[in-house]
Each structure stands twice: as structure tokens, then as C-alpha cells.
Amino acid sequence: MRTETLNNLAFSSLAISIVVEKSQELELTKALLIMPFIAHKELLSYLANGRTQIISLDKLIIDKLHCFSNFNKRYYDNMSTSLNAIQFLSEMDMISIDNSRMISIKEVEHSNSVGDRLKRVSKASNNISKILSEDASSLYLNLRIEI
Amino acid sequence: MKYSIAKIILWMNDENSYRRELKFEEDKVNIITGESNTGKTAILHIIDYCLFASRHKIAESKINENVAWYGINFKINNKNYTIARKSPNKTKTSSDYFFSSTGEVPGLPLSNMTEGSLKEILETEFDIDKDVTIPFGGRALKANSKISLRYFMLFCSISGDIIQHSEVFFDKQNDNRYREALPRIFDLAVGIETIENILLREKKQNLQAKLAKIEKKNTRVSEKKSEFYDELKSITSQAREFGIINEESETLASVESLKSFIDTGISQAYSEKGSRLDEIISETSFLERKIRNLTRFQSAYNEYKSSLNVIEDSLRPVEYWKSKDDIVKTSIFDDLISSLEDDLHQIKQANKKRTPIDGKTSDEIAECKRLIKELEEEAKALPKKVKSFSDDREKYIFLGQTKTKLDLYTSNDDCDEITSTKEIEDQLSSIKVIDTTENRDLCIKVLEEIIQGYMKLVEPSLENYGSYQPVFNYKDKKIDFRKPKSTYIEAAGSSSNDMFKHLFMFLGLHELMLTNNSKHVPSFLLIDQPSRPYYGEEANLSEKRLQHSDKAKVIDAFKLLDNFIGNILKDMQKSFQMIVFEHVPKDYFDDFDNIHVVEEFRDGNALVPQEYFDSLHHNS
């Protein structure tokens, strides 16, 4: 399936807003990292598991190395969708952008009908937000995103 | 392996969280000199503690009772790391670790790592993967278990306990695990043995076993062949009557076609197995994809570094969204992009000189390969194609009977053919395993030659042994002196000589390791008070006891260390760091280029300085 179809605008904008809501505030550079985390099925299930407690990205990478081997590729595959989603969220007044940070304004209301994948994102959002609290340059470094 | 400690950090317990830092220089003999009871030796224990010691020897009074966290900031293979460990509660060590892959030293560390994962990160740097194993078992160590990086650290310290010991040259030899580890890792550490060589030897042994098995089978086959042939004749003639096989064909050819006939007939009954084959194919291709990804991830390391260095103002994401037309441009697009561009630029700048953490990719690749092999084995047992079969009942019964007979005479390992051994023999002859005994003798010779050079350098300090020959005792891992042109090994008894022997051996081993490019042992050495023999054991030390002649010997010892570093830097173009604790006055080191006096622990200055205790009183 094409990335654009699986991670369509509706899904990705909701997914991003869920994570931003958890963090309250998030740098734009970090927001681009949300989709690549979610786009890996095994990694998402691991992060959504109630027993998983992330203490640092370094440890996560060491424990789940194979989930990160193509992170750079996932980053670029998802970039258009992420950028569109961010613009969409801003147009819908779900978030505001100030000084290259996204600020959550409105709470996302998602019912049970949103689908299993989005529910999993919601469960994983705590862990993802924890990971994204690390310094942006360290995140880009250890996720090996080529810039 | 390049390794140097940049800082030792103590986060104190008080509410101001005062931080004590000691800074060390790369490529130098770093000296901390001072009075006893100032915490010099504690530094050795702190380094050991931060690198996963399961027991600790840090003094409780004045030090541990005041410290909340211990940390080291160090460089390993050009990466800058910080590791901190929460201070032990009396004798109980802590499992709380802080790790920074960028070498950041935090205001107060938080537990963000587990010991297991941290060890994995360091094992990667020590070049330890699943292939680096204990070659043979003992009471405390199991064969084929993974070698701990702590065993390699045995080569990196000469503690106060052993520096003037006449028999024991390595630390921690009262601990079973370390005593057993030393002879098992020595060859690997020093470079007498390499991982490649161990693996080649294993491969050779496997092939030899395989060859022997085939040869045994071949003999059995040729014996059985004649009696087997008679029985085949009667079976095939019956099969001809049923019209299953061609009338005119040879007996052996008939058996072949008969066999394939039976196989296809029987596989009919198990046609569902075909779907398992599909599963295997898809699983295999999944694993192969994983291997490809991991391999790329592994090799992406250098690409990643170089991509950070391409032209300053070009950013890959920016290029990417410029070239994409599926991005919608709303009113905020330009602002969004320009702020992203700024931030990414900053990230790029910040990461230029840093390197990402390295995981154990090779282990995961090996695991995937193992799984693929398993699947392939399973696939071999499954029929590749399923053909339809329609025949009468009697034929089925005959097929069943014939199968039993054929099975009976063709014992499972299809002994109808003599297997060719040529391929295996060719493989065997192409594997060149380096003979370690030869290599070992050579390495010992080189080591002795290196040490001979050191002895020349400090000849006067060795008194009557100056002209003797050094002998490395491989079995006990120690240095002896041999009288020239004789086989007599002299028990050069003075503690001064024992101290020099320790220095000779450790410096010699490190020089040898650097020559052999050994990847497992850090180029680092910590020495606790080499001048110990000249002071005696008494607690009340006085400078006057250091007589004129002894002073010359102490200076000679430092000349040796200084010379060693100079030689490593200039002649070998490599890197090395030493940390030495001393008692002698600072002016002893004035004439050396490669010695750096870190601090003097005198007049109230100590690991935990008097000033700090005074400030505590002030506050309370």
C-alpha cells in the first residue's frame, strides 16, 4: 500500500495532534518525527503496549534496533503528509504555530469509531511524547536523519 | 581502541548540588599527587564503579556519604560519552544509570538507562559481539559465554594492591571470575589470537567433521551396494508388471523413476504442505529484507557523517519539499518552512562533530541469517510441486509396499550414491588458520624486545639486574629476569624491582597491542602510586625518607612513562592516556613533556576538598 493512502491526511493530522496535545508544545522539527515512529507497525505496537515504559531514546534504539534501520527513509516518505497535516491543523485552529513551535489549542475528540490504529497511536502518545522531550539535535543524530 | 577519560564528576548530596570535577588530558600522563587519605585511590574505584562494578571499594567516610552520583565523561573511538551511576548505599551498589551519547554533563543526573542496555552500547565500542566468547569453560565461567568488557579492563589498571607484588601482576585475581577470565582472554586481548582466526578454526573443524561423516557413509554405501542391487532387481521387475515404469530401462534408472513416482503419489495426500512452503518463502524474504535494511543501517554510518558535511547551506529536507508538488501551500506555508529551515540548520550545525550511538547490528543480522537457514532446512523437507494423481487402488497398495522395501534397503540417508568429497576438501584447503603457538612465540619475543628497550632506559635503577634479559612467563602472565647467556631465572627480590617489572609488563603489553591493532583493550592505563616501594607501608610518611638514590629511581619510573607516551605519539602515531596517583612533590615532574599535573591534593585540597566541608558547616 502506498504510504500516502495508509497514512492519509485525516489519519496523520489526528495522530500528530494527539501527540502534540500530550506534549502541549512541540518544536516543528520534532513534529516531523512523529509519523516515522507511527509508520512502523511493530514499533507502534511496542510503544502502545501498557507495559512499555520508555526511559530514553538511546535505550529504545539499543533494544529495538531493527525498528530503526530505515527510520531515515520513513522520515522522508512521510514528510509531505506531515507538513500537510501541520498546515491543516493550523487552518482548523487545532494548533497554533509560534516561534517554530506547535502549541495545542483544542483537545482532539476521538470516539471509538476512529479505528484501531488511531487508538494505538493514542496509547503510544505518552511514550512518543516522552521520547520527543529530548533535545532535537540528539534526536536527529541518533535517529540518523540525513539533513 | 582509543579511549581517554576527560572528566571525573562527583555530584554532592547537599541541596546546592555542588559538583566536583577533575579534568584529564588526552595523550598525557595525568598525575594527581598528594597526601594519603585525600581520595586518590578512590578515583580508581569510582571509574570501576561507573563501569558496572558489582561490588565497590569507595570509602564511605568523607566521600561516599557526601556523594549522590558518580560520573565519568570519556572519549571512546572518537565518541564522547557520559556515564553516571547513583552512589552506593553503604555496600549496596545502585542500578540507576545516566547515559549521554553526546557527552553532556547534566546539572543533576536522572536515571535514563539500564545496565544491560548501557553494556550493549559499550560492548559495541569494545568490538565485542556474539563471536567474542570464552573459548573453554571453568568453574566460574561457562565455555562460549560472552566475554565481559570488564575482563579487558584488567589490562588498564595497576592498583596499589599489586604494584609491588612479586607474583601477581593483574588486578582482581582474588576473584574467581577474573582469575579464570585472564588466561581465556589474554590471547585475544594481546592480539595473539584474532576473532577472524577463531571463526576460521571453527569453520575448519566443522568441515572436517562433515568430511569424516561423509567418508564413513561412503564406505557403508559401497559395502551395501551389492546386496542391495539384487533386491532392487526383484522390486523393479514387479513394478514393470504394473506398468509403472518403462520396460526397457536399467535397474538403477528404474528405481529412480519408481522413487519419484512414490514421492509424488504420497505428496498428494499432504498437499496442504504446499501452503507452508509459501509461508516459508514469504518469511525468508521478510528476513532478507530485514538483513538488507540492517546492513544499510550499518554502512550508513559513514554516509551519515559525510552527509552532515556537505555544503553548508543545502539541507536535504528543504531540497525535498521544494521538489515535491503534493505539498499543499496554505497561508502559513512560507512561515512554516522558513522556521523549519532555521531549526534544521541549527540541528545540522550541532551534529557536525557528533556521532550517533552504535547498536549491535551484526548480532541481529546473524540471528536473521540463522532463522533463514532454519527455514531453508524446513523447506527442503517439503515437496516443491504437487501433481495430480489418478490410478487404481492396487497400484496404491503396491506403491506402499514398494516404499517400505525401498526404505528398508535405502537407509534414510540416501545411500545409493557415493558422495563426492571434493568440494569440502577444496574448501578445507582454502581455509588458512594461523597457528597461534607460532604467533604466540613471536608475540612474546616482541614483548621481550620492547621490554629490553625499557630496561635500557632505566638501567641504573634496576641495580645489578640492569644487564639481565627480560623473560615473559606466559603461563603465569608475569615478567622475570634471566641472567645473560644462562637459563637461570633470578628471583630479583626487591620491591623496587617488582614495581619496575609491573610497569615494564603493562607498558610492553600495551605497546604490543597497539602494534597488533588489538580492538578490545582501551589504550589507557591507571597506576596507583608507583613510588610506593620507596615509602614503605607505614601510615606516617615523611618526605625525608625518600633518600637521594630513591628519588632517582622514582624519577626514572616517570621517565619511563613519559618516554612511553612520547613514543606512542611520535613513532607509532597512536593515542594513549595514563592516569597516575602519586605522593611525591610536584617538582619531580618539571622536566617531562608528556606529563600533566592535574591537581595537588595537599593543604585541604582533596577529592572532596576541605572547603566543601567548611561550607556545609556555614550553612547549618
Tab-separated table of N, CA and C in Angstrom, chain B residues 230-300:
chain	number	residue	atom	x	y	z
B	230	ASP	N	20.631	-56.734	-5.794
B	230	ASP	CA	19.824	-57.926	-6.055
B	230	ASP	C	18.369	-57.691	-5.697
B	231	GLU	N	18.160	-57.103	-4.535
B	231	GLU	CA	16.797	-56.873	-4.073
B	231	GLU	C	16.068	-55.900	-4.999
B	232	LEU	N	16.834	-54.902	-5.461
B	232	LEU	CA	16.229	-53.922	-6.364
B	232	LEU	C	15.673	-54.571	-7.620
B	233	LYS	N	16.419	-55.526	-8.114
B	233	LYS	CA	16.030	-56.204	-9.346
B	233	LYS	C	14.623	-56.762	-9.224
B	234	SER	N	14.349	-57.443	-8.108
B	234	SER	CA	13.036	-58.064	-7.969
B	234	SER	C	11.942	-57.006	-7.830
B	235	ILE	N	12.258	-55.906	-7.123
B	235	ILE	CA	11.239	-54.859	-6.981
B	235	ILE	C	10.911	-54.239	-8.326
B	236	THR	N	11.953	-53.926	-9.087
B	236	THR	CA	11.700	-53.250	-10.359
B	236	THR	C	10.967	-54.149	-11.351
B	237	SER	N	11.268	-55.425	-11.293
B	237	SER	CA	10.581	-56.301	-12.256
B	237	SER	C	9.085	-56.322	-11.948
B	238	GLN	N	8.747	-56.261	-10.642
B	238	GLN	CA	7.337	-56.221	-10.252
B	238	GLN	C	6.691	-54.921	-10.737
B	239	ALA	N	7.440	-53.835	-10.590
B	239	ALA	CA	6.917	-52.531	-10.995
B	239	ALA	C	6.655	-52.491	-12.491
B	240	ARG	N	7.522	-53.175	-13.241
B	240	ARG	CA	7.326	-53.238	-14.690
B	240	ARG	C	6.015	-53.906	-15.019
B	241	GLU	N	5.696	-54.966	-14.242
B	241	GLU	CA	4.452	-55.689	-14.489
B	241	GLU	C	3.247	-54.770	-14.333
B	242	PHE	N	3.328	-53.857	-13.364
B	242	PHE	CA	2.232	-52.914	-13.154
B	242	PHE	C	2.220	-51.800	-14.180
B	243	GLY	N	3.276	-51.745	-14.976
B	243	GLY	CA	3.345	-50.684	-15.979
B	243	GLY	C	3.640	-49.325	-15.401
B	244	ILE	N	4.211	-49.308	-14.183
B	244	ILE	CA	4.526	-48.016	-13.585
B	244	ILE	C	5.779	-47.430	-14.202
B	245	ILE	N	6.713	-48.316	-14.527
B	245	ILE	CA	7.948	-47.813	-15.131
B	245	ILE	C	8.212	-48.462	-16.470
B	246	ASN	N	9.080	-47.831	-17.179
B	246	ASN	CA	9.423	-48.253	-18.530
B	246	ASN	C	10.017	-49.668	-18.565
B	247	GLU	N	9.555	-50.478	-19.532
B	247	GLU	CA	10.000	-51.864	-19.619
B	247	GLU	C	11.509	-52.002	-19.789
B	248	GLU	N	12.065	-51.156	-20.673
B	248	GLU	CA	13.452	-51.403	-21.081
B	248	GLU	C	14.518	-50.810	-20.169
B	249	SER	N	14.112	-49.919	-19.288
B	249	SER	CA	15.165	-49.159	-18.571
B	249	SER	C	15.995	-50.037	-17.628
B	250	GLU	N	17.183	-49.518	-17.318
B	250	GLU	CA	18.121	-50.197	-16.425
B	250	GLU	C	17.549	-50.275	-15.017
B	251	THR	N	18.047	-51.199	-14.230
B	251	THR	CA	17.506	-51.358	-12.884
B	251	THR	C	17.617	-50.070	-12.067
B	252	LEU	N	18.829	-49.477	-12.056
B	252	LEU	CA	19.036	-48.297	-11.210
B	252	LEU	C	18.181	-47.123	-11.661
B	253	ALA	N	18.101	-46.926	-12.983
B	253	ALA	CA	17.280	-45.841	-13.505
B	253	ALA	C	15.823	-46.096	-13.153
B	254	SER	N	15.423	-47.355	-13.188
B	254	SER	CA	14.044	-47.689	-12.853
B	254	SER	C	13.741	-47.330	-11.403
B	255	VAL	N	14.700	-47.611	-10.535
B	255	VAL	CA	14.490	-47.300	-9.113
B	255	VAL	C	14.258	-45.808	-8.945
B	256	GLU	N	15.040	-45.010	-9.671
B	256	GLU	CA	14.873	-43.564	-9.587
B	256	GLU	C	13.472	-43.135	-9.973
B	257	SER	N	13.018	-43.643	-11.115
B	257	SER	CA	11.694	-43.206	-11.554
B	257	SER	C	10.621	-43.764	-10.627
B	258	LEU	N	10.874	-44.940	-10.101
B	258	LEU	CA	9.939	-45.522	-9.149
B	258	LEU	C	9.820	-44.640	-7.904
B	259	LYS	N	10.968	-44.220	-7.457
B	259	LYS	CA	11.011	-43.382	-6.249
B	259	LYS	C	10.246	-42.085	-6.451
B	260	SER	N	10.492	-41.443	-7.580
B	260	SER	CA	9.827	-40.161	-7.793
B	260	SER	C	8.332	-40.380	-7.936
B	261	PHE	N	7.970	-41.536	-8.486
B	261	PHE	CA	6.562	-41.881	-8.617
B	261	PHE	C	5.916	-41.992	-7.240
B	262	ILE	N	6.608	-42.679	-6.352
B	262	ILE	CA	6.091	-42.843	-4.987
B	262	ILE	C	5.979	-41.483	-4.294
B	263	ASP	N	7.042	-40.691	-4.440
B	263	ASP	CA	7.059	-39.370	-3.779
B	263	ASP	C	5.873	-38.524	-4.196
B	264	THR	N	5.650	-38.435	-5.519
B	264	THR	CA	4.545	-37.593	-5.967
B	264	THR	C	3.231	-38.170	-5.506
B	265	GLY	N	3.126	-39.495	-5.555
B	265	GLY	CA	1.889	-40.130	-5.116
B	265	GLY	C	1.596	-39.825	-3.671
B	266	ILE	N	2.614	-39.914	-2.842
B	266	ILE	CA	2.399	-39.715	-1.418
B	266	ILE	C	2.176	-38.246	-1.091
B	267	SER	N	2.879	-37.404	-1.823
B	267	SER	CA	2.724	-35.977	-1.524
B	267	SER	C	1.305	-35.504	-1.811
B	268	GLN	N	0.622	-36.221	-2.685
B	268	GLN	CA	-0.780	-35.918	-2.959
B	268	GLN	C	-1.573	-35.831	-1.654
B	269	ALA	N	-1.316	-36.806	-0.768
B	269	ALA	CA	-2.039	-36.875	0.493
B	269	ALA	C	-1.694	-35.707	1.421
B	270	TYR	N	-0.577	-35.084	1.142
B	270	TYR	CA	-0.146	-33.995	2.034
B	270	TYR	C	-0.136	-32.658	1.311
B	271	SER	N	-1.085	-32.485	0.404
B	271	SER	CA	-0.973	-31.308	-0.458
B	271	SER	C	-1.038	-30.008	0.324
B	272	GLU	N	-1.616	-30.049	1.526
B	272	GLU	CA	-1.708	-28.785	2.279
B	272	GLU	C	-0.340	-28.249	2.667
B	273	LYS	N	0.666	-29.139	2.580
B	273	LYS	CA	2.009	-28.677	2.927
B	273	LYS	C	2.516	-27.590	2.002
B	274	GLY	N	1.908	-27.523	0.809
B	274	GLY	CA	2.327	-26.506	-0.149
B	274	GLY	C	2.173	-25.109	0.413
B	275	SER	N	1.126	-24.916	1.234
B	275	SER	CA	0.895	-23.571	1.753
B	275	SER	C	1.983	-23.182	2.762
B	276	ARG	N	2.495	-24.193	3.480
B	276	ARG	CA	3.593	-23.917	4.416
B	276	ARG	C	4.819	-23.418	3.641
B	277	LEU	N	4.989	-24.010	2.447
B	277	LEU	CA	6.114	-23.596	1.615
B	277	LEU	C	5.983	-22.109	1.266
B	278	ASP	N	4.759	-21.694	0.937
B	278	ASP	CA	4.545	-20.276	0.639
B	278	ASP	C	4.895	-19.407	1.844
B	279	GLU	N	4.464	-19.898	3.013
B	279	GLU	CA	4.768	-19.160	4.246
B	279	GLU	C	6.275	-18.989	4.412
B	280	ILE	N	6.972	-20.115	4.193
B	280	ILE	CA	8.422	-20.077	4.360
B	280	ILE	C	9.046	-19.083	3.395
B	281	ILE	N	8.566	-19.105	2.152
B	281	ILE	CA	9.139	-18.195	1.161
B	281	ILE	C	8.921	-16.752	1.596
B	282	SER	N	7.706	-16.459	2.092
B	282	SER	CA	7.463	-15.061	2.458
B	282	SER	C	8.245	-14.673	3.712
B	283	GLU	N	8.342	-15.626	4.675
B	283	GLU	CA	9.137	-15.325	5.880
B	283	GLU	C	10.598	-15.080	5.513
B	284	THR	N	11.105	-15.938	4.623
B	284	THR	CA	12.502	-15.795	4.224
B	284	THR	C	12.735	-14.434	3.581
B	285	SER	N	11.807	-14.036	2.713
B	285	SER	CA	12.058	-12.768	2.025
B	285	SER	C	11.926	-11.600	2.995
B	286	PHE	N	11.041	-11.777	4.015
B	286	PHE	CA	10.950	-10.733	5.053
B	286	PHE	C	12.286	-10.592	5.783
B	287	LEU	N	12.862	-11.754	6.156
B	287	LEU	CA	14.131	-11.720	6.887
B	287	LEU	C	15.245	-11.145	6.023
B	288	GLU	N	15.204	-11.505	4.738
B	288	GLU	CA	16.242	-10.978	3.852
B	288	GLU	C	16.143	-9.465	3.736
B	289	ARG	N	14.894	-8.986	3.724
B	289	ARG	CA	14.711	-7.539	3.653
B	289	ARG	C	15.270	-6.880	4.911
B	290	LYS	N	15.016	-7.560	6.046
B	290	LYS	CA	15.496	-7.032	7.334
B	290	LYS	C	17.029	-6.950	7.319
B	291	ILE	N	17.654	-8.024	6.812
B	291	ILE	CA	19.114	-8.037	6.733
B	291	ILE	C	19.608	-6.886	5.865
B	292	ARG	N	18.927	-6.700	4.705
B	292	ARG	CA	19.339	-5.612	3.818
B	292	ARG	C	19.273	-4.269	4.532
B	293	ASN	N	18.126	-4.060	5.246
B	293	ASN	CA	17.963	-2.799	5.984
B	293	ASN	C	19.051	-2.601	7.019
B	294	LEU	N	19.300	-3.681	7.778
B	294	LEU	CA	20.298	-3.575	8.852
B	294	LEU	C	21.684	-3.338	8.283
B	295	THR	N	21.977	-4.020	7.192
B	295	THR	CA	23.293	-3.832	6.575
B	295	THR	C	23.452	-2.392	6.105
B	296	ARG	N	22.340	-1.871	5.533
B	296	ARG	CA	22.411	-0.495	5.071
B	296	ARG	C	22.601	0.449	6.260
B	297	PHE	N	21.867	0.136	7.357
B	297	PHE	CA	21.954	0.937	8.577
B	297	PHE	C	23.397	0.954	9.086
B	298	GLN	N	24.033	-0.220	9.003
B	298	GLN	CA	25.404	-0.352	9.464
B	298	GLN	C	26.343	0.497	8.611
B	299	SER	N	26.145	0.387	7.277
B	299	SER	CA	27.071	1.110	6.412
B	299	SER	C	26.690	2.574	6.287
B	300	ALA	N	25.449	2.896	6.680
B	300	ALA	CA	25.004	4.280	6.560
B	300	ALA	C	25.776	5.223	7.471
